[in-house]
mmCIF file of N, CA and C in Angstrom:
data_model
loop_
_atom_site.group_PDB
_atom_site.id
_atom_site.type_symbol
_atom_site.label_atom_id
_atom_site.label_comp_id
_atom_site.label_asym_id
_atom_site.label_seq_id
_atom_site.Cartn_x
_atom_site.Cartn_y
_atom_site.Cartn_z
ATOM 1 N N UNK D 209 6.714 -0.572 -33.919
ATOM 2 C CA UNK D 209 6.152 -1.370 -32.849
ATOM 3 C C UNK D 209 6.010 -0.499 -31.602
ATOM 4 N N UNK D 210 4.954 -0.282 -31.035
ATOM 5 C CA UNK D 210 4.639 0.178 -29.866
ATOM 6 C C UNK D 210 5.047 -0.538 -28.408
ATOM 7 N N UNK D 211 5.249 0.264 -27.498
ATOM 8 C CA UNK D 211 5.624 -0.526 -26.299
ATOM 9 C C UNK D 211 4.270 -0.707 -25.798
ATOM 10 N N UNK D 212 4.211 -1.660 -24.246
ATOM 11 C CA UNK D 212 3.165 -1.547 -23.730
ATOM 12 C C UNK D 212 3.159 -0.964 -22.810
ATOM 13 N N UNK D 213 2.084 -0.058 -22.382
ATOM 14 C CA UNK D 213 2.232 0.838 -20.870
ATOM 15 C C UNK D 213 0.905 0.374 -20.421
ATOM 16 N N UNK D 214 1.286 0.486 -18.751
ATOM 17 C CA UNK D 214 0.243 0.005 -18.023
ATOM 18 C C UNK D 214 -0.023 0.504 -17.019
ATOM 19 N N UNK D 215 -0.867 0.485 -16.083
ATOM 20 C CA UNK D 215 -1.161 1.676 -15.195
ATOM 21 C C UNK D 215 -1.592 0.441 -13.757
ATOM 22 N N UNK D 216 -1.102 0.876 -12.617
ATOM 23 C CA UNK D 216 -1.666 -0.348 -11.908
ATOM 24 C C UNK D 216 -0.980 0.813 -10.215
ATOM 25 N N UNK D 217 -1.196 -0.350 -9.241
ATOM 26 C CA UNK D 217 -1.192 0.623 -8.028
ATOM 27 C C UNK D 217 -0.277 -0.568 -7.313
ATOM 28 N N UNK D 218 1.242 0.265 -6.595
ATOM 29 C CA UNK D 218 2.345 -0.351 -5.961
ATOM 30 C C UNK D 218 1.912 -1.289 -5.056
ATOM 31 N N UNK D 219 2.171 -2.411 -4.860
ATOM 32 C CA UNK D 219 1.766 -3.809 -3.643
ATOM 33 C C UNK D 219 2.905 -4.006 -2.790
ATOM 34 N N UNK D 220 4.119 -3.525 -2.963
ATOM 35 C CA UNK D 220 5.366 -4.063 -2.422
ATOM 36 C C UNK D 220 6.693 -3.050 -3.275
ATOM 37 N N UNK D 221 7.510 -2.505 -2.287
ATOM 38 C CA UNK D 221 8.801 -1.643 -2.198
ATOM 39 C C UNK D 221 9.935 -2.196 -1.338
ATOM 40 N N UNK D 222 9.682 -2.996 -0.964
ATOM 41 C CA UNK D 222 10.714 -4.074 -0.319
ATOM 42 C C UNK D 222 11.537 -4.509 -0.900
ATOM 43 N N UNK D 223 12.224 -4.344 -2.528
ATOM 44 C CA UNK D 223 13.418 -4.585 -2.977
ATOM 45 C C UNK D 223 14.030 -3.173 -3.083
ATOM 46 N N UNK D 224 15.334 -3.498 -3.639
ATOM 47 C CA UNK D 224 16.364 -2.377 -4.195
ATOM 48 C C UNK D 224 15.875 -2.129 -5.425
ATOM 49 N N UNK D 225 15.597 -1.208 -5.967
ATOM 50 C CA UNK D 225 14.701 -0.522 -7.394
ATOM 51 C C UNK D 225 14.145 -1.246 -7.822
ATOM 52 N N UNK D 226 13.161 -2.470 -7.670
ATOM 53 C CA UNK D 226 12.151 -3.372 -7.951
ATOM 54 C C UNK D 226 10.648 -2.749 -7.013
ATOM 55 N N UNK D 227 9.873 -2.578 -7.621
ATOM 56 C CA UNK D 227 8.408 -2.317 -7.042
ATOM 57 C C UNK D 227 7.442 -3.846 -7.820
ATOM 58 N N UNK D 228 7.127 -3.970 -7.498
ATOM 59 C CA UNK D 228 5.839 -4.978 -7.404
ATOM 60 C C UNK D 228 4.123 -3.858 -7.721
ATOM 61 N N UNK D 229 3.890 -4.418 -8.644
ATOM 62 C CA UNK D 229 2.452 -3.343 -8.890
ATOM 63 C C UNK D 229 1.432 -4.156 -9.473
ATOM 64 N N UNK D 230 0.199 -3.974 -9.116
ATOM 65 C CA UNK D 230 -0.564 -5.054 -9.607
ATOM 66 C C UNK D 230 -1.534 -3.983 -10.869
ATOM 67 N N UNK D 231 -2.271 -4.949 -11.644
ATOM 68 C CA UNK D 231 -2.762 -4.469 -12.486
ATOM 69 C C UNK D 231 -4.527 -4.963 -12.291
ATOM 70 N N UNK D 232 -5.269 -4.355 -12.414
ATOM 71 C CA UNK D 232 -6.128 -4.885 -12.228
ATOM 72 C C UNK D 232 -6.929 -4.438 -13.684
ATOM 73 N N UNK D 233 -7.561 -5.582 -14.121
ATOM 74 C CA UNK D 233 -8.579 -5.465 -15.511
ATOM 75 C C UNK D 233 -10.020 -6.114 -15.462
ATOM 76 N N UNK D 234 -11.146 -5.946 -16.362
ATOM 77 C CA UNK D 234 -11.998 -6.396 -15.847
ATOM 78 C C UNK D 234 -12.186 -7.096 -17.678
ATOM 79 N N UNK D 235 -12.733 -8.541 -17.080
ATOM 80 C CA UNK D 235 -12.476 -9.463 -18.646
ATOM 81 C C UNK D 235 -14.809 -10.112 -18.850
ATOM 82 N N UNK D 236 -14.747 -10.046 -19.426
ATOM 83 C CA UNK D 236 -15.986 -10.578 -19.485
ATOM 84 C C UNK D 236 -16.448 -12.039 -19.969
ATOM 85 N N UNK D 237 -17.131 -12.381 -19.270
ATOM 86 C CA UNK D 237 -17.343 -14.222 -19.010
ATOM 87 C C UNK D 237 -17.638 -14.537 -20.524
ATOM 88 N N UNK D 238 -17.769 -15.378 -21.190
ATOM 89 C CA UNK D 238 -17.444 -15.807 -22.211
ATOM 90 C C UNK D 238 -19.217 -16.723 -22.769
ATOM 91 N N UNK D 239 -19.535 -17.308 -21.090
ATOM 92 C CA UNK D 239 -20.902 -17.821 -21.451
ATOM 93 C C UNK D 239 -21.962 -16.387 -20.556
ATOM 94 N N UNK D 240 -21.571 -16.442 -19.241
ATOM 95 C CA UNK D 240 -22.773 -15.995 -18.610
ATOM 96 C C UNK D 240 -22.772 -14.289 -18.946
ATOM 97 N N UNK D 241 -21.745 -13.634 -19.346
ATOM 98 C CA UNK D 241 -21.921 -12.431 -19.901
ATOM 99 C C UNK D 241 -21.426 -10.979 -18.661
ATOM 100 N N UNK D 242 -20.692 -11.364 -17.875
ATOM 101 C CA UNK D 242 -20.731 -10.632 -16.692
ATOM 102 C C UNK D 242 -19.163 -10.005 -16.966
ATOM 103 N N UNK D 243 -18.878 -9.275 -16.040
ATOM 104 C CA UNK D 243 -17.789 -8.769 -16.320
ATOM 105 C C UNK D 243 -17.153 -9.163 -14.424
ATOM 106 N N UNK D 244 -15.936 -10.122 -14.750
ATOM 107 C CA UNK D 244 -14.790 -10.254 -13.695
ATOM 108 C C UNK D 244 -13.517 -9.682 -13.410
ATOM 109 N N UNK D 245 -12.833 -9.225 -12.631
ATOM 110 C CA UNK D 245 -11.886 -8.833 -12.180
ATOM 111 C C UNK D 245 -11.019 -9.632 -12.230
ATOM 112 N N UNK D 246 -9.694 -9.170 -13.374
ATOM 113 C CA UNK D 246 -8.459 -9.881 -12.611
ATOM 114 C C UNK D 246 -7.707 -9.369 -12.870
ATOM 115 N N UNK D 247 -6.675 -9.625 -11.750
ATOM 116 C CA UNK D 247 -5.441 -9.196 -11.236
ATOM 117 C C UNK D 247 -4.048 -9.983 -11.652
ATOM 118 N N UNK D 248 -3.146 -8.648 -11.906
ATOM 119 C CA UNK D 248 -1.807 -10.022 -12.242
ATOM 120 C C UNK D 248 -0.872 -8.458 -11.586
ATOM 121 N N UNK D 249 0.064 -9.242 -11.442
ATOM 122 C CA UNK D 249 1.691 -8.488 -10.840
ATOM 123 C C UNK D 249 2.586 -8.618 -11.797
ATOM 124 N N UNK D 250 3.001 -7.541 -11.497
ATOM 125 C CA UNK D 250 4.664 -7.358 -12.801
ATOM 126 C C UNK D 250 5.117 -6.676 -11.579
ATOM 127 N N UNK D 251 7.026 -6.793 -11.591
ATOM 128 C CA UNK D 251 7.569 -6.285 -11.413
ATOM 129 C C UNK D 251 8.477 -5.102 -12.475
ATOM 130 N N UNK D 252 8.249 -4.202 -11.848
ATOM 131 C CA UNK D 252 9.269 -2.602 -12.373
ATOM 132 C C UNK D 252 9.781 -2.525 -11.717
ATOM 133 N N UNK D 253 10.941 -2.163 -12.696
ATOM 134 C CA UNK D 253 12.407 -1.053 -12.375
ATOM 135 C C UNK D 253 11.958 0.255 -11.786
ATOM 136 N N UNK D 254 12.815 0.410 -10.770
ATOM 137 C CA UNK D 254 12.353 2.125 -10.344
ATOM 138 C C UNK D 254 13.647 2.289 -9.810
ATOM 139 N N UNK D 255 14.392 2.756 -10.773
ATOM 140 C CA UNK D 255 16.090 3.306 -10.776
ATOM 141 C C UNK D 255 15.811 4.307 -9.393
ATOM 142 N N UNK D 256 15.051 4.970 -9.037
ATOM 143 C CA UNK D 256 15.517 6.177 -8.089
ATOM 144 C C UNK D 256 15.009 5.687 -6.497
ATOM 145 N N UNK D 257 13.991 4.642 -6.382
ATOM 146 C CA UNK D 257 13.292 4.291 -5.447
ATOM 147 C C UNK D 257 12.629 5.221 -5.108
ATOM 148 N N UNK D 258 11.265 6.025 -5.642
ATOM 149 C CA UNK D 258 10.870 7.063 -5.756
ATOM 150 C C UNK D 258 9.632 6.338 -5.319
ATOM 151 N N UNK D 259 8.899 5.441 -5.627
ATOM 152 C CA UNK D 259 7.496 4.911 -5.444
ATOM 153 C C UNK D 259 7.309 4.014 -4.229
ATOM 154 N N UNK D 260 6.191 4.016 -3.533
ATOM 155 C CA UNK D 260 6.423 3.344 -2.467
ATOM 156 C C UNK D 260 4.513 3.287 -2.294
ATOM 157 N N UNK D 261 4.635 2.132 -1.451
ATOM 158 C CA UNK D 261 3.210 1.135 -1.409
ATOM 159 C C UNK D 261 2.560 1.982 -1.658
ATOM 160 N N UNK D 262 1.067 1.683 -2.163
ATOM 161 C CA UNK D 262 0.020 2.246 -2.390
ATOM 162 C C UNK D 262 0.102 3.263 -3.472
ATOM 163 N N UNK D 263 1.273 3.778 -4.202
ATOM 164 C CA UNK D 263 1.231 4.667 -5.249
ATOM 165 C C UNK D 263 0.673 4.419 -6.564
ATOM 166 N N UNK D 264 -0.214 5.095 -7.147
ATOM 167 C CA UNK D 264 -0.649 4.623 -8.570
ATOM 168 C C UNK D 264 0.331 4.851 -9.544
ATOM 169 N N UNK D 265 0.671 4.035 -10.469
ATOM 170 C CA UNK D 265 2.063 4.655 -11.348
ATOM 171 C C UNK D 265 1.836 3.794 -12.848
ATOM 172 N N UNK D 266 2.663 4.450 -13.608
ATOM 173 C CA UNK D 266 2.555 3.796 -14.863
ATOM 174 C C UNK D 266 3.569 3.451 -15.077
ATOM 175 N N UNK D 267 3.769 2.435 -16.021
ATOM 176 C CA UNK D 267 4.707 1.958 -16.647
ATOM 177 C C UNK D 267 4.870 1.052 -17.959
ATOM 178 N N UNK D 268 6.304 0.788 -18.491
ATOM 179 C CA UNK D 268 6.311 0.744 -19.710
ATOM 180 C C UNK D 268 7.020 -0.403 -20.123
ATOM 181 N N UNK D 269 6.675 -1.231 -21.144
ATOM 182 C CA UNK D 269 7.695 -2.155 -21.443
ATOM 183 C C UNK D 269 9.116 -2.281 -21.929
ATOM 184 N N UNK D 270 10.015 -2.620 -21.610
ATOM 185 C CA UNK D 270 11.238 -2.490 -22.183
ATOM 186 C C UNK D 270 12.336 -3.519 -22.120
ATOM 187 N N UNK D 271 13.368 -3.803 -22.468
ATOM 188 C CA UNK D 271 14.028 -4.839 -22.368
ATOM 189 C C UNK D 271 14.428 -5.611 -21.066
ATOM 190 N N UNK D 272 14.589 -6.644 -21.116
ATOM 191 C CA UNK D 272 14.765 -8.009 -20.075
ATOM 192 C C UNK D 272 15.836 -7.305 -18.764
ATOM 193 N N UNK D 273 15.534 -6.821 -17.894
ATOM 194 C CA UNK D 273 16.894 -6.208 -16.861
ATOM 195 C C UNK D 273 16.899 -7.262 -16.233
ATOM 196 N N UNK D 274 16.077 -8.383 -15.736
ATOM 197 C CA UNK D 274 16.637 -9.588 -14.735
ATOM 198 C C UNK D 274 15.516 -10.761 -15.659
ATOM 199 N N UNK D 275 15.331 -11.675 -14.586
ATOM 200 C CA UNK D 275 14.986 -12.735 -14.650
ATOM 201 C C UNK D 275 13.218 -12.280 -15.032
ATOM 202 N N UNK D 276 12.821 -11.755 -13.944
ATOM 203 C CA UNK D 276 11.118 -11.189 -13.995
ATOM 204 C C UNK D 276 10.984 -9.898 -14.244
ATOM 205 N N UNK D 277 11.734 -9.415 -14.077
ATOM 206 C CA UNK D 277 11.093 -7.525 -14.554
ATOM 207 C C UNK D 277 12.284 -7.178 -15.794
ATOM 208 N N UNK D 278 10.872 -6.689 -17.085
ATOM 209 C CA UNK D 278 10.849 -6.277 -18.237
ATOM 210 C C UNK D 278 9.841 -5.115 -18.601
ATOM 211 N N UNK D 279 9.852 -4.329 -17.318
ATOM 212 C CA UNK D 279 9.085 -3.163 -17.148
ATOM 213 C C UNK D 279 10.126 -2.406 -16.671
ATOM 214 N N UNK D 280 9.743 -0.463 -17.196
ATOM 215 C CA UNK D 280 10.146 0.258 -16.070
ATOM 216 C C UNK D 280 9.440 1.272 -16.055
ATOM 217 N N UNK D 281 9.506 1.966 -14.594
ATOM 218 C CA UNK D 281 8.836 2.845 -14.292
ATOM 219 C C UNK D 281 8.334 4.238 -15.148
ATOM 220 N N UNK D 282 7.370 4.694 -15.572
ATOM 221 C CA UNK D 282 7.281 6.013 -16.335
ATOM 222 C C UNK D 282 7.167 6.815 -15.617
ATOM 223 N N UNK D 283 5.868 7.042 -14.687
ATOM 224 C CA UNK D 283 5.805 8.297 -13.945
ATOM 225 C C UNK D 283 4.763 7.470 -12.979
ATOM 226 N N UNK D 284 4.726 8.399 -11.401
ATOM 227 C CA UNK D 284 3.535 8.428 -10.592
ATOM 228 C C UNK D 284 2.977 9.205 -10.889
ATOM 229 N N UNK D 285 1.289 8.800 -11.009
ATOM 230 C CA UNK D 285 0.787 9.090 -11.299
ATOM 231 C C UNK D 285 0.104 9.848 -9.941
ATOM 232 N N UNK D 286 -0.164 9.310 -8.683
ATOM 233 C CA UNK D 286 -1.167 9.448 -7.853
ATOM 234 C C UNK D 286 0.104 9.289 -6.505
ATOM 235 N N UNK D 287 -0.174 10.038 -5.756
ATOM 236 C CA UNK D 287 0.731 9.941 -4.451
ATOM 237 C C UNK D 287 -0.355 8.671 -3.534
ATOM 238 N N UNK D 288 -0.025 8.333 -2.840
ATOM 239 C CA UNK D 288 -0.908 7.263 -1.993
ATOM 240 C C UNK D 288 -1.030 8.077 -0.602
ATOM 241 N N UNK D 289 -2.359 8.846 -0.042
ATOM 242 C CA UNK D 289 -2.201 9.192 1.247
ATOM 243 C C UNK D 289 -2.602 8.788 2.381
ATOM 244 N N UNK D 290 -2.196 7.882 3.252
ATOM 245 C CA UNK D 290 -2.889 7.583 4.487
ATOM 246 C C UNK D 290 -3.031 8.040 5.620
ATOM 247 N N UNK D 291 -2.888 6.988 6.710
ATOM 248 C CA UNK D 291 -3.318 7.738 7.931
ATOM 249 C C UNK D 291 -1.768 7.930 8.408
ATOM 250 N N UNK D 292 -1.142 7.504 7.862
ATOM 251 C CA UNK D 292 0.323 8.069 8.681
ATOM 252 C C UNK D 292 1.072 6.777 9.280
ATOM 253 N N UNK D 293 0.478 5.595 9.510
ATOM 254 C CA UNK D 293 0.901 5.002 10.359
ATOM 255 C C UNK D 293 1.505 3.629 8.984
ATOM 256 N N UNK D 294 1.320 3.625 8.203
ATOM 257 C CA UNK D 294 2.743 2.651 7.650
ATOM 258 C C UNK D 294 3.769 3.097 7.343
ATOM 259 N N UNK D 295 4.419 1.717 7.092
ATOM 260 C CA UNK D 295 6.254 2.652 7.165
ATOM 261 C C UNK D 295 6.604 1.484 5.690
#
């Protein structure tokens, strides 16, 4: 059995080793034929607190650590660079 890995970009670092990352996919309409965007959130484990908003990162499925997160972190993928001014 394969795990699932997923690739999505950090929304929230505001817990203790919990990141918030959204996933975004694009699903196609069923009558009119178009292709829509959607978005869902998982929370990951990030044992080191290494990732922080805006980072692209992957991650992997693995057993139940709390109530909502049954992910953990694999690797960043993408550093997030801005203008300097969030914290």
């Amino acid at each position: 059995m394969s795990k699932l890995v997923k690739e999505g970009i950090v929304v929230s670092d505001k817990m203790d080793k919990t990141i918030v990352v959204e996933v975004e996919t694009l699903v196609e309409h069923p009558k009119f034929h178009k292709y829509i965007k959607r978005k869902k959130k998982f929370k990951v484990h990030d044992e080191r607190n290494e990732a922080k908003k805006g980072d692209r990162v992957k991650f992997i499925e693995c057993r139940p650590i709390s109530k909502d997160k049954h992910f953990r972190l694999l690797e960043i993928t993408e550093k997030y660079v801005g203008l300097g001014d969030e914290q």
